[in-house]
Coordinates of C-alpha atoms in Angstrom, one line a residue:
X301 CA 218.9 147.8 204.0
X302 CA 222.0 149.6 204.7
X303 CA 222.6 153.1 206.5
X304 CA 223.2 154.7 203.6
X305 CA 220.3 153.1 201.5
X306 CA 217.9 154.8 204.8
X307 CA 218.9 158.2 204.8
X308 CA 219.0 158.5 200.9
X309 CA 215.6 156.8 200.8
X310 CA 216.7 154.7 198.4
X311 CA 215.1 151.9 200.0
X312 CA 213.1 149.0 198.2
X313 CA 209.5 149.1 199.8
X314 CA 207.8 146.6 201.4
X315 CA 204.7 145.1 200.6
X316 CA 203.7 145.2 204.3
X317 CA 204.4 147.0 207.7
X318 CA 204.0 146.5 211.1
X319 CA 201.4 149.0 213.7
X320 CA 200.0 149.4 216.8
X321 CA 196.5 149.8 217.4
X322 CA 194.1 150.5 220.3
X323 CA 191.0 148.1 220.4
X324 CA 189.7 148.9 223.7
X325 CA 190.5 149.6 227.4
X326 CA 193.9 149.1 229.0
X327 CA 196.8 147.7 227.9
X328 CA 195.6 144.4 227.0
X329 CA 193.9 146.1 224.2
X330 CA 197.1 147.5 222.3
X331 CA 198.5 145.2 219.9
X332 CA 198.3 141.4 219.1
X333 CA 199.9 139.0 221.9
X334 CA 202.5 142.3 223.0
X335 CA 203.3 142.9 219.5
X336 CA 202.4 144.6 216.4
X337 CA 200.3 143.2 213.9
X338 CA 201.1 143.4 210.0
X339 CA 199.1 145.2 207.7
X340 CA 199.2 145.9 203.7
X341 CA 201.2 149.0 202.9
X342 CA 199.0 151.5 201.7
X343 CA 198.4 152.6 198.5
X344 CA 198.5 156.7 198.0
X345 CA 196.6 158.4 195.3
X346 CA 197.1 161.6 193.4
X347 CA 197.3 164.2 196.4
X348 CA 199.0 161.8 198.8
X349 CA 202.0 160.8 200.3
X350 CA 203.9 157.7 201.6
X351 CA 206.1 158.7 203.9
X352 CA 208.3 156.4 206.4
X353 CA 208.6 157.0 210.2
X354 CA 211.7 157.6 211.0
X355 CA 211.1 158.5 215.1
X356 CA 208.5 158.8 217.0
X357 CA 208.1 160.5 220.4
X358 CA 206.4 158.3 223.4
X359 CA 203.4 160.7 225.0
X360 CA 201.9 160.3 228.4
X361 CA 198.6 161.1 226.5
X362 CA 199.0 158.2 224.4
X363 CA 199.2 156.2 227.8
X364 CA 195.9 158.1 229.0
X365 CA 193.8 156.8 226.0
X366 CA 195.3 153.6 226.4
X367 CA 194.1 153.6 230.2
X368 CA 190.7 155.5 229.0
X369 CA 189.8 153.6 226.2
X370 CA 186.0 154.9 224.6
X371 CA 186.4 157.2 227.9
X372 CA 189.0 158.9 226.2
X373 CA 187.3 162.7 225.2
X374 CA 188.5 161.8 221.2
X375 CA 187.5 158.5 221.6
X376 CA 183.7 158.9 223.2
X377 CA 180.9 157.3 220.9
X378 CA 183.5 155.1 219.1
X379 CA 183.6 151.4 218.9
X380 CA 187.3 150.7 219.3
X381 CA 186.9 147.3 218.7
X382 CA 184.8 147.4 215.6
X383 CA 187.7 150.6 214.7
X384 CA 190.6 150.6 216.4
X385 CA 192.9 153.7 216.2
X386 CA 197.0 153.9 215.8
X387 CA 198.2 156.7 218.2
X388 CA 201.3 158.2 217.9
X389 CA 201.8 161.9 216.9
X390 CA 205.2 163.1 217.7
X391 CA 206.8 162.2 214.2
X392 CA 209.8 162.7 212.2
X393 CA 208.7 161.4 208.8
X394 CA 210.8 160.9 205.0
X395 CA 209.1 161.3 201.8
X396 CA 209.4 157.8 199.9
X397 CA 206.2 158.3 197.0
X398 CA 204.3 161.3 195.8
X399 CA 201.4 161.4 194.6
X400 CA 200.8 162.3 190.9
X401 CA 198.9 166.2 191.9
X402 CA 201.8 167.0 194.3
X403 CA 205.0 166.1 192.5
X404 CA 205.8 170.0 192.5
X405 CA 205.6 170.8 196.3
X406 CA 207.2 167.5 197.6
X407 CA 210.1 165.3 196.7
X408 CA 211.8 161.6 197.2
X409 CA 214.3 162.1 200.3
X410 CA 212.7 165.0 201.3
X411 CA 212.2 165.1 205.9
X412 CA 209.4 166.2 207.4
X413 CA 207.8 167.4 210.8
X414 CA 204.5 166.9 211.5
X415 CA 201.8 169.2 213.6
X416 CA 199.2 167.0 214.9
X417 CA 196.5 169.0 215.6
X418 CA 194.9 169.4 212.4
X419 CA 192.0 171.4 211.0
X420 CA 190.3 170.9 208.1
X421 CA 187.1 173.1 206.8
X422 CA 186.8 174.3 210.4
X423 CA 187.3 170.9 212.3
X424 CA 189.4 169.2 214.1
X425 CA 191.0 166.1 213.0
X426 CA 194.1 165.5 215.2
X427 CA 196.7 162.5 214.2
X428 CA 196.9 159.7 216.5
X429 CA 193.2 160.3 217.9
X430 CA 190.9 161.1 215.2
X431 CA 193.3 160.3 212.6
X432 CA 195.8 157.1 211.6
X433 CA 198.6 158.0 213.9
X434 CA 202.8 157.0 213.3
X435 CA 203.0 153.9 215.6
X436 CA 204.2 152.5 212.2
X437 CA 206.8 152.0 209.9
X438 CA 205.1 153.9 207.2
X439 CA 201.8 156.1 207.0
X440 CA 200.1 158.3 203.8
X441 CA 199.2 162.2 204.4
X442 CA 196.5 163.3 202.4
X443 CA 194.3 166.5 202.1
X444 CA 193.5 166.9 205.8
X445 CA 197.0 167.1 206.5
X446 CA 198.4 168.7 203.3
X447 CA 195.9 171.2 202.5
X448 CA 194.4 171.9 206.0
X449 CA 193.6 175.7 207.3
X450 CA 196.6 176.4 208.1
X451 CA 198.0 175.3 205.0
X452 CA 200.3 172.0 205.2
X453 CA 200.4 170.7 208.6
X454 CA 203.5 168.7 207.2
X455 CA 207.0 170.9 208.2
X456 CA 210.0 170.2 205.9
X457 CA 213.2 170.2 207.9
X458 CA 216.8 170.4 207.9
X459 CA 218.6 167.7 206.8
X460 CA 221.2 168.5 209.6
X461 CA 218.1 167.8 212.3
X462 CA 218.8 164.5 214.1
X463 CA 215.3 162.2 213.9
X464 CA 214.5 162.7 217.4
X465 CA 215.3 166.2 217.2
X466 CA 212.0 166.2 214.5
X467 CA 210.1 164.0 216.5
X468 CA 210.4 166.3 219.5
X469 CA 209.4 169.2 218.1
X470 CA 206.0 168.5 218.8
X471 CA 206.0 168.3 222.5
X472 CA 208.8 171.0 222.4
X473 CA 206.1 173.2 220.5
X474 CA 203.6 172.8 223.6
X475 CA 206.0 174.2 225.9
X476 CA 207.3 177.0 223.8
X477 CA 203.0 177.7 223.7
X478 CA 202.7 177.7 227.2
X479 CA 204.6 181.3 226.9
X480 CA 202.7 183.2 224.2
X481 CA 198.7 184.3 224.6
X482 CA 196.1 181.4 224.3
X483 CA 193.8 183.8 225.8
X484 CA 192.4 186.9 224.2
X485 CA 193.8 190.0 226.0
X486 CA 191.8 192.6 224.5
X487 CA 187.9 192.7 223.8
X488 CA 186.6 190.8 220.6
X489 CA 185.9 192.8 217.6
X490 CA 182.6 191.8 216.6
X491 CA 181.6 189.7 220.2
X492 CA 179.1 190.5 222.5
X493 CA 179.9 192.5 225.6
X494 CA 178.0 192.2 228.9
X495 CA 178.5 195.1 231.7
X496 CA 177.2 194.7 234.7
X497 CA 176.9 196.7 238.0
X498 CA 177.2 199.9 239.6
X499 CA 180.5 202.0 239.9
X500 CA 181.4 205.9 239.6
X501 CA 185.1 205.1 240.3
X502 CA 186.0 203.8 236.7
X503 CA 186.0 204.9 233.2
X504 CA 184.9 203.0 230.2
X505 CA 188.1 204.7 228.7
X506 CA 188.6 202.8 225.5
X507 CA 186.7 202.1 222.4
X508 CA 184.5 198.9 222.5
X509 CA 184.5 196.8 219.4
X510 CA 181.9 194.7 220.1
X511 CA 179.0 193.9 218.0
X512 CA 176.3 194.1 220.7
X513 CA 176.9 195.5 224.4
X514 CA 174.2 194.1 226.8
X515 CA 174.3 196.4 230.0
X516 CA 172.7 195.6 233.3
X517 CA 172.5 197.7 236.2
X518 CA 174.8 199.8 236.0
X519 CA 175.6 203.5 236.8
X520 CA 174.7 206.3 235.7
X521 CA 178.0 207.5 234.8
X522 CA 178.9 204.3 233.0
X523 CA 175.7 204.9 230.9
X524 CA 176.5 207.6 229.5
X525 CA 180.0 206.7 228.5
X526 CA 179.0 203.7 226.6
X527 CA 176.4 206.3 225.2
X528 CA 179.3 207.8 223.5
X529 CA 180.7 204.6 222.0
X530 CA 179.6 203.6 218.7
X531 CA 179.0 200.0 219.4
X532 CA 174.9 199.1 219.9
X533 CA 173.6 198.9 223.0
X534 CA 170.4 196.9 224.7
X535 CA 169.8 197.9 228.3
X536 CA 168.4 194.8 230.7
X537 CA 168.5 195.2 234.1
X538 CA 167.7 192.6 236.3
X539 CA 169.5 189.7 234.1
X540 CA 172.5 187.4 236.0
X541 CA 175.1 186.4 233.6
X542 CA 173.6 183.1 232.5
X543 CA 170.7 184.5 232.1
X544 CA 172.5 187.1 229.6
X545 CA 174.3 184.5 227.9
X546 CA 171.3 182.8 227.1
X547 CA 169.2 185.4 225.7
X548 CA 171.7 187.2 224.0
X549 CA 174.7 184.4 223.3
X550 CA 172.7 182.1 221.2
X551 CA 174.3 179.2 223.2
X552 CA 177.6 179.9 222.6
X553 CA 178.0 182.0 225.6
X554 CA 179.4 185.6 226.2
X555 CA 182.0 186.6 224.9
X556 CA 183.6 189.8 227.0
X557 CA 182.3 190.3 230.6
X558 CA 183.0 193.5 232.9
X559 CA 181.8 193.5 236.0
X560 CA 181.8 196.1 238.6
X561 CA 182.1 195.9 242.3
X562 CA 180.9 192.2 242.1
X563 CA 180.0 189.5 244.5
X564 CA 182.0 186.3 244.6
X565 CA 179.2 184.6 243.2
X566 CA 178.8 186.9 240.7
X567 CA 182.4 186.3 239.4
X568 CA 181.7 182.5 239.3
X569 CA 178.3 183.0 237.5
X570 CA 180.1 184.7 234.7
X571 CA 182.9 182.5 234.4
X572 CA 180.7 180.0 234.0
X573 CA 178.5 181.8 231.2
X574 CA 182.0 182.7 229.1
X575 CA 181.6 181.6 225.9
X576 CA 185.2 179.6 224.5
X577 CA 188.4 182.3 224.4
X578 CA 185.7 184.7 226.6
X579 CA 187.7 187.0 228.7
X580 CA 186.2 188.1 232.5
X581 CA 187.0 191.3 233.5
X582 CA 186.4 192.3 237.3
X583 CA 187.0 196.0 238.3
X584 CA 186.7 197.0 242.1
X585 CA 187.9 198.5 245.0
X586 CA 186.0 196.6 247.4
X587 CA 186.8 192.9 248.1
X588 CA 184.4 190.5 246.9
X589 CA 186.3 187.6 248.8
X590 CA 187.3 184.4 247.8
X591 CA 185.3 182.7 244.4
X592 CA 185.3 179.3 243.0
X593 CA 187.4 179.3 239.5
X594 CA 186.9 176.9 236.6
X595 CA 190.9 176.1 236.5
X596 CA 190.1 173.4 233.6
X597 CA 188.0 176.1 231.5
X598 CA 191.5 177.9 231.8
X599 CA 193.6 175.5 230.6
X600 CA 191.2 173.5 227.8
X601 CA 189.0 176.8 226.7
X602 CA 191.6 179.5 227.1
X603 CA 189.0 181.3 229.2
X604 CA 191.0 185.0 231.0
X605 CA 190.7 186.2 233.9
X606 CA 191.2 190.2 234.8
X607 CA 191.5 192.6 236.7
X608 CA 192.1 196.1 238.1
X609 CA 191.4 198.4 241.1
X610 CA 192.4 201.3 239.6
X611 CA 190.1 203.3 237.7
X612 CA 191.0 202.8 233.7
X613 CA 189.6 200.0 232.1
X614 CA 191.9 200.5 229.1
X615 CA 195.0 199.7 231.3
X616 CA 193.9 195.9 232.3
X617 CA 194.1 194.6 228.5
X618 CA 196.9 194.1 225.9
X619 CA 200.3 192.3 226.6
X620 CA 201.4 195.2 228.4
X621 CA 199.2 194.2 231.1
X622 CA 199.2 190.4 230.3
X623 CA 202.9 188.8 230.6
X624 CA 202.9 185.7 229.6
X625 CA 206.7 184.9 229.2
X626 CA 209.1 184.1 232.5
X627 CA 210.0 187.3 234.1
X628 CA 213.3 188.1 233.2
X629 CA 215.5 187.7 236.1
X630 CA 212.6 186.6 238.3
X631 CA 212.0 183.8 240.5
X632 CA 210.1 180.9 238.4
X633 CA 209.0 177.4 240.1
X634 CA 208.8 174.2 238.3
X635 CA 206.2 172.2 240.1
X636 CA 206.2 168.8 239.1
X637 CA 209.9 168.8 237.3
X638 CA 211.1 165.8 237.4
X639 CA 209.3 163.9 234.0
X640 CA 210.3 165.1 230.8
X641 CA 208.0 167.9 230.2
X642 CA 209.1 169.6 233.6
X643 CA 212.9 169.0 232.7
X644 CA 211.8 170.8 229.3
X645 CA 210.6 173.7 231.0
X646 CA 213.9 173.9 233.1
X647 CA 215.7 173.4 230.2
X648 CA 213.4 176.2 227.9
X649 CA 213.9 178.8 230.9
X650 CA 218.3 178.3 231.0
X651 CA 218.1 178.8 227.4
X652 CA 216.2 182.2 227.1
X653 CA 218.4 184.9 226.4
X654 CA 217.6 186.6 229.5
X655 CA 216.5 183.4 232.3
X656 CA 215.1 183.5 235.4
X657 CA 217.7 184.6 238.4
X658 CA 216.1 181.6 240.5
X659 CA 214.8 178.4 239.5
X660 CA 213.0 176.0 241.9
X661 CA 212.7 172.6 240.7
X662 CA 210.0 170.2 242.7
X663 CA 209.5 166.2 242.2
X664 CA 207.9 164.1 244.9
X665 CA 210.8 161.2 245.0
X666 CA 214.5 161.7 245.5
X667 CA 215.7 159.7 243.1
X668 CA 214.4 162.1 240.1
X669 CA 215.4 165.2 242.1
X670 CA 219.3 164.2 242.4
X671 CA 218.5 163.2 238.2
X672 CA 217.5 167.0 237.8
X673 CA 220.1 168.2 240.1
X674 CA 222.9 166.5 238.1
X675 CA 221.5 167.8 234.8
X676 CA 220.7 171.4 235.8
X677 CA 222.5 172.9 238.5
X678 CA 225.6 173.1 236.1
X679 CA 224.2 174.6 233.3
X680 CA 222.3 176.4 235.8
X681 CA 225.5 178.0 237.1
X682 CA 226.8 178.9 233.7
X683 CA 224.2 180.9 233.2
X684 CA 224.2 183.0 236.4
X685 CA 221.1 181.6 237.8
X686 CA 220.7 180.1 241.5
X687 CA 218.9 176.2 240.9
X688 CA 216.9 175.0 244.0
X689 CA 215.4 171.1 243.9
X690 CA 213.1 170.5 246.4
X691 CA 211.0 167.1 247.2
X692 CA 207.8 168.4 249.2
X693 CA 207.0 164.9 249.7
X694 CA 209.9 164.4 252.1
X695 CA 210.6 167.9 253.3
X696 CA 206.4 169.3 253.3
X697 CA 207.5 173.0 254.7
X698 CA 210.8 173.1 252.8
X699 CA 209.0 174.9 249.2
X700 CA 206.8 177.5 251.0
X701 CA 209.9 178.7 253.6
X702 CA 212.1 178.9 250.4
X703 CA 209.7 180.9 248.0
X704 CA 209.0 183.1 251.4
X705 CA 212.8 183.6 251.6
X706 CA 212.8 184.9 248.0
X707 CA 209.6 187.0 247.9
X708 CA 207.4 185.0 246.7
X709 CA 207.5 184.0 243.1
X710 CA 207.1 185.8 239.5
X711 CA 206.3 182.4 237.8
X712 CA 204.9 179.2 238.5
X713 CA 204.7 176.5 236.1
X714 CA 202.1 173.7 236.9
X715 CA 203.3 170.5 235.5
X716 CA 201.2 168.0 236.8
X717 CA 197.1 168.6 236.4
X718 CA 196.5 168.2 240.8
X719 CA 193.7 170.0 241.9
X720 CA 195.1 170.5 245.5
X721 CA 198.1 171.1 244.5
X722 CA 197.1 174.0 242.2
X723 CA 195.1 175.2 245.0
X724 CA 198.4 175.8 247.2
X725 CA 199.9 177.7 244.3
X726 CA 198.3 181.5 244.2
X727 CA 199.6 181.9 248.0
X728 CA 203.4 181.6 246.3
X729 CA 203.1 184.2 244.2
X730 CA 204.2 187.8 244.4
X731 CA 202.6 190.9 243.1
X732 CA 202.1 190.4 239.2
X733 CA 203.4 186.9 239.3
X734 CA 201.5 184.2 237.0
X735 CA 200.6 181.2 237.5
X736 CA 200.8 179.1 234.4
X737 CA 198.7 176.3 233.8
X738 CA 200.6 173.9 231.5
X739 CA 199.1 170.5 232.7
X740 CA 194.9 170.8 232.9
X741 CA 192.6 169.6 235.1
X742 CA 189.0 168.8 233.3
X743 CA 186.7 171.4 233.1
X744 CA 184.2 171.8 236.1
X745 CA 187.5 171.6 238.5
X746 CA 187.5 174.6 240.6
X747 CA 190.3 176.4 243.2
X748 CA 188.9 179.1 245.8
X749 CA 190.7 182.0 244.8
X750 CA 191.3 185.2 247.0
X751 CA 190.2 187.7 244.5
X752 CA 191.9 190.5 246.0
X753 CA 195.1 189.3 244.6
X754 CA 193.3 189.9 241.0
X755 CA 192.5 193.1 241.8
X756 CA 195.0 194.4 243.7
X757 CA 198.2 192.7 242.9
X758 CA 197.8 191.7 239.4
X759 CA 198.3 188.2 240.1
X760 CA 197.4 186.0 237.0
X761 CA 196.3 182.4 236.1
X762 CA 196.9 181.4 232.4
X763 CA 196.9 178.1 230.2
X764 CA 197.3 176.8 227.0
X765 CA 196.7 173.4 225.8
X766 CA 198.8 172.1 222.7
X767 CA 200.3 174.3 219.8
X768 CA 200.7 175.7 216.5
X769 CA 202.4 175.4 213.3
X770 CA 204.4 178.3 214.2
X771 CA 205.1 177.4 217.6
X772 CA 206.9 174.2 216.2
X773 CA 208.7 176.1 213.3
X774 CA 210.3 177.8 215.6
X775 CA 211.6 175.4 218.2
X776 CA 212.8 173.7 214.9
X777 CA 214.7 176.8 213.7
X778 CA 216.3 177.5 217.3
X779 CA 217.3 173.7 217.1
X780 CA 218.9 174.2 213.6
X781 CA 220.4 177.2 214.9
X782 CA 221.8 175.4 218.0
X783 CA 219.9 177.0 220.4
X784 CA 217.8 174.7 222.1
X785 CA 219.7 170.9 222.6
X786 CA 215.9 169.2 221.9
X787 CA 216.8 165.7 222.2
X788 CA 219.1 166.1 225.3
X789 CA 215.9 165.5 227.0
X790 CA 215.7 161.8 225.6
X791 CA 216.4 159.0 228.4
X792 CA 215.6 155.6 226.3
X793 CA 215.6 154.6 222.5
X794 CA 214.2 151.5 221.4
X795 CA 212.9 150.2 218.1
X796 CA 209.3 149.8 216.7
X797 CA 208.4 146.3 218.7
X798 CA 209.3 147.9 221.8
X799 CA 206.3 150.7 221.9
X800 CA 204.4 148.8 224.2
X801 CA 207.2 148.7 226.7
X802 CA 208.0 152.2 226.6
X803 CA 204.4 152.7 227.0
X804 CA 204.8 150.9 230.4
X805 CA 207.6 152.6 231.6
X806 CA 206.2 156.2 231.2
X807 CA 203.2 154.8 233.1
X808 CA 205.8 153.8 235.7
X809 CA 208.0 157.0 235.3
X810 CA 211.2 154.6 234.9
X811 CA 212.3 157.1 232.9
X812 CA 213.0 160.6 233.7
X813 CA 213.3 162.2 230.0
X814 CA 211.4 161.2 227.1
X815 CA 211.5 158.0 225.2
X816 CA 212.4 158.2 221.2
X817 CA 211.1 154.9 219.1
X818 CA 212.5 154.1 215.8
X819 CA 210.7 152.2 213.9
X820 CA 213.9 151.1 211.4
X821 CA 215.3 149.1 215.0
X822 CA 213.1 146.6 214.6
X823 CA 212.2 144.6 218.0
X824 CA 215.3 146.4 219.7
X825 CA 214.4 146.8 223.5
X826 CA 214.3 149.5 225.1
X827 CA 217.6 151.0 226.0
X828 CA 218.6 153.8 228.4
X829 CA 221.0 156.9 226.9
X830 CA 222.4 160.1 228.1
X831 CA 223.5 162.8 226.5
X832 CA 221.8 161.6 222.8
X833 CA 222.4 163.4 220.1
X834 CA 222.7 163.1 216.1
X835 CA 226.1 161.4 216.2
X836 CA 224.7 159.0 219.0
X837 CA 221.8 158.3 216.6
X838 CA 223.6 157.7 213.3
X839 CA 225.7 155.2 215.6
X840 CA 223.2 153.3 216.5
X841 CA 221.3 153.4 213.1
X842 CA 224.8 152.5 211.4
X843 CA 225.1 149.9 214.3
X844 CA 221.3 148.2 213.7
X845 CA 221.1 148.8 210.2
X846 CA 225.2 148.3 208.9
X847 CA 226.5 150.4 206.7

């Protein structure tokens, strides 16, 4: 097969390909002997279609449910041996048949993107988990994917989008989510509110859209306003909030809280009783102390926290009130920067149109902070913007004296899920800074956290936990539209026989950027790059593959 012959799709088709597939616990379990094993090509029918894998993305996750086996969340109640699962969802893909029903939408030649977290009549069926994922040389897409809630989870692309450019959309999509609402900032239409305690000092100023409030013990003054509001409302004194969520959240739990004046143990009680996207909202001008918060409910159920001293209710929701974005020419720390999703950040933040005016870069060894030191501190000085990289490892006083120096920060972007790390983190922020979850700890892992700085300096903790459809149309548009160099993150290439060693090496961090496999190399090994791009690629696909 020629170069030519690939990117044309004009191919012959093989009879067979080669995969990788998880059959158990730990490494030994992934492939046959180190290798792939072959398998019949697949046959497609009417609403399918065969598509080749042109690159795929290596994810840490896909080196967690290696390690985790049937431990894995996806994975739990599954006999891996008896049904063992193909990972690999960070995919550039090429149309090579189409199905007889979808000859309109599709065609021969045609590239696509792929969003991985897929939902289908209401559940989830995410590739490389749940579904047949793209450690392969060529995999079908059928209704789940095609015709899923969103519509076709399958992107088309431009042709002038290198492979890896495709294949790293995916992981480039979680990090442009990181910046835009996972958590509700307003009350739910429809939900069920519970109020709870007693305060004069604020005003229900702001219509409630709920379909049921539940009120407990609460003013007399608050009574009456929701007495004006339209929404239904049941009057229980008496009830805690798990005690609410269970007689009035049908198991599901509640979904808007607003508690005045509470204890810290309130606040943890109705975290706790939050029902999935609920939002807590804590009004008070006295200070409850420091409460235990779920940090994982954060991240992996979008739960939001809020907060206000001051007497309007309606001021503490909407975006206004909720950033979510770096603050423009603020002070944003990186912590954990020196893998490929913290150099994406780095790399995410330089490219806005209006960047940070400081950038603090942290990685435990030195080796990876000269890497990110190398990379950034140029571009950072293009752009106007002052690049710190600290190793707290070696020098353990050196972050806290330089954010101090500064302020405090407006951002802080937690790359690596450590509880005790995340725990140090609310103390570095300045008034109305955020700190943004993007790695997650599992749910049940708490922080003590000094609610004061809720209340009275609008600090923030937010997460978010993979992405959309339109999160990765859009890092592909501001690729096409040479905004965002996407694969000058990528640190090794290697072909389809060397998946489990590039598996290895992210579990060793031998690399500092990402790893890009395609499949079309064959059993090249791994090999180290800088600076790829789409001429780089078409060389070495020209160079493997002839022309």
């Amino acid at each position: 097969m020629s170069y030519r012959a690939y990117i044309t799709a004009s191919q012959s088709i093989p009879r067979a390909m080669r995969s990788w597939y998880l059959s158990g616990r730990g490494m030994d379990s992934f492939g046959q002997h180190d290798q792939p094993i072959s398998e019949a090509l697949p046959e497609i029918g009417a609403d399918e279609l065969l598509t080749r894998v042109d690159a795929i993305g290596i994810c840490a996750s896909d080196a967690k449910m290696i390690r985790l086996g049937d431990e894995y969340p996806l994975f739990r109640g599954r006999d891996l041996a008896a049904n063992p699962q193909r990972l690999g969802h960070e995919l550039a893909l090429t149309v090579l048949r189409i199905g007889a029903a979808l000859s309109g939408p599709y065609r021969v030649g045609q590239r696509l993107g792929l969003q991985p977290d897929v939902y289908y009549r209401g559940e989830r069926s995410a590739i490389g988990s749940m579904m047949a994922g793209g450690y392969t040389e060529y995999m079908t897409l059928g209704e789940r994917i095609l015709r899923g809630d969103a519509g076709s989870y399958a992107l088309p692309v431009d042709d002038s989008l290198s492979y890896a450019e495709v294949a790293l959309s995916e992981p480039w999509a979680c990090v442009e989510a990181a910046f835009r609402p996972f958590r509700r900032l307003n009350l739910l239409s429809g939900g069920l509110l519970w109020i709870s305690g007693h305060s004069d000092d604020f005003d229900l100023d702001m219509r409630l859209p709920s379909r049921l409030v539940v009120a407990s013990d609460i003013s007399a003054r608050t009574g009456e306003q929701l007495a004006q509001q339209q929404a239904p409302v049941i009057t229980a004194d008496g009830l805690d909030a798990a005690q609410a969520a269970q007689r009035y959240g049908g198991g599901a739990g509640i979904d808007d809280i607003i508690l005045f004046e509470p204890t810290a143990r309130q606040i943890e009680g109705a975290q706790r009783a939050l029902a999935r996207r609920g939002a807590l909202t804590i009004a008070g001008t006295s200070s409850p102390g420091a409460a235990g918060i779920d940090i994982g409910r954060i991240h992996y159920d979008f739960s939001g926290i809020m907060g206000t001293a001051q007497s309007s209710l309606a001021a503490v929701y909407g975006e206004a009130a909720n950033r979510s974005e770096l603050q423009p020419g603020g002070v944003t720390l990186v912590h954990g920067a020196g893998g490929s999703m913290g150099q994406m950040h780095i790399l995410r933040a330089l490219s806005l149109a209006d960047p940070p005016r400081v950038i603090i870069a942290t990685n435990r060894g030195r080796q990876r902070l000269r890497a990110l030191e190398a990379r950034f501190a140029p571009l950072a000085a293009q752009r106007g913007v002052e690049f710190q990289a600290i190793s707290p490892r070696e020098n353990p006083n050196q972050l806290e004296a330089a954010v101090a120096s500064l302020g405090g920060c407006d951002d802080i972007l937690m790359i690596f899920p450590s509880l005790a790390e995340t725990q140090r983190m609310p103390d570095l922020l300045r008034t109305g800074g955020v700190l943004n979850l993007f790695a997650g700890v599992p749910p049940g892992q708490e922080i003590r956290l000094d609610i004061d700085r809720i209340l009275r300096d609008g600090l923030r903790i937010i997460g978010s936990s993979g992405s959309s459809l339109a999160d990765q149309a859009r890092v592909l548009q501001q690729t096409a539209a040479g905004q965002l160099d996407s694969a000058g993150i990528v640190s090794a290439v290697g072909g389809l026989g060397a998946v489990k060693a590039a598996l290895l090496a992210v579990n060793a961090r031998r690399f500092a950027g990402k790893i890009v496999i395609y499949p079309a190399l064959g059993d090249m090994p791994l090999r180290p790059v800088s600076n790829w791009s789409k001429a780089a690629e078409t060389a070495l696909l020209r160079e493997w593959l002839g022309d």
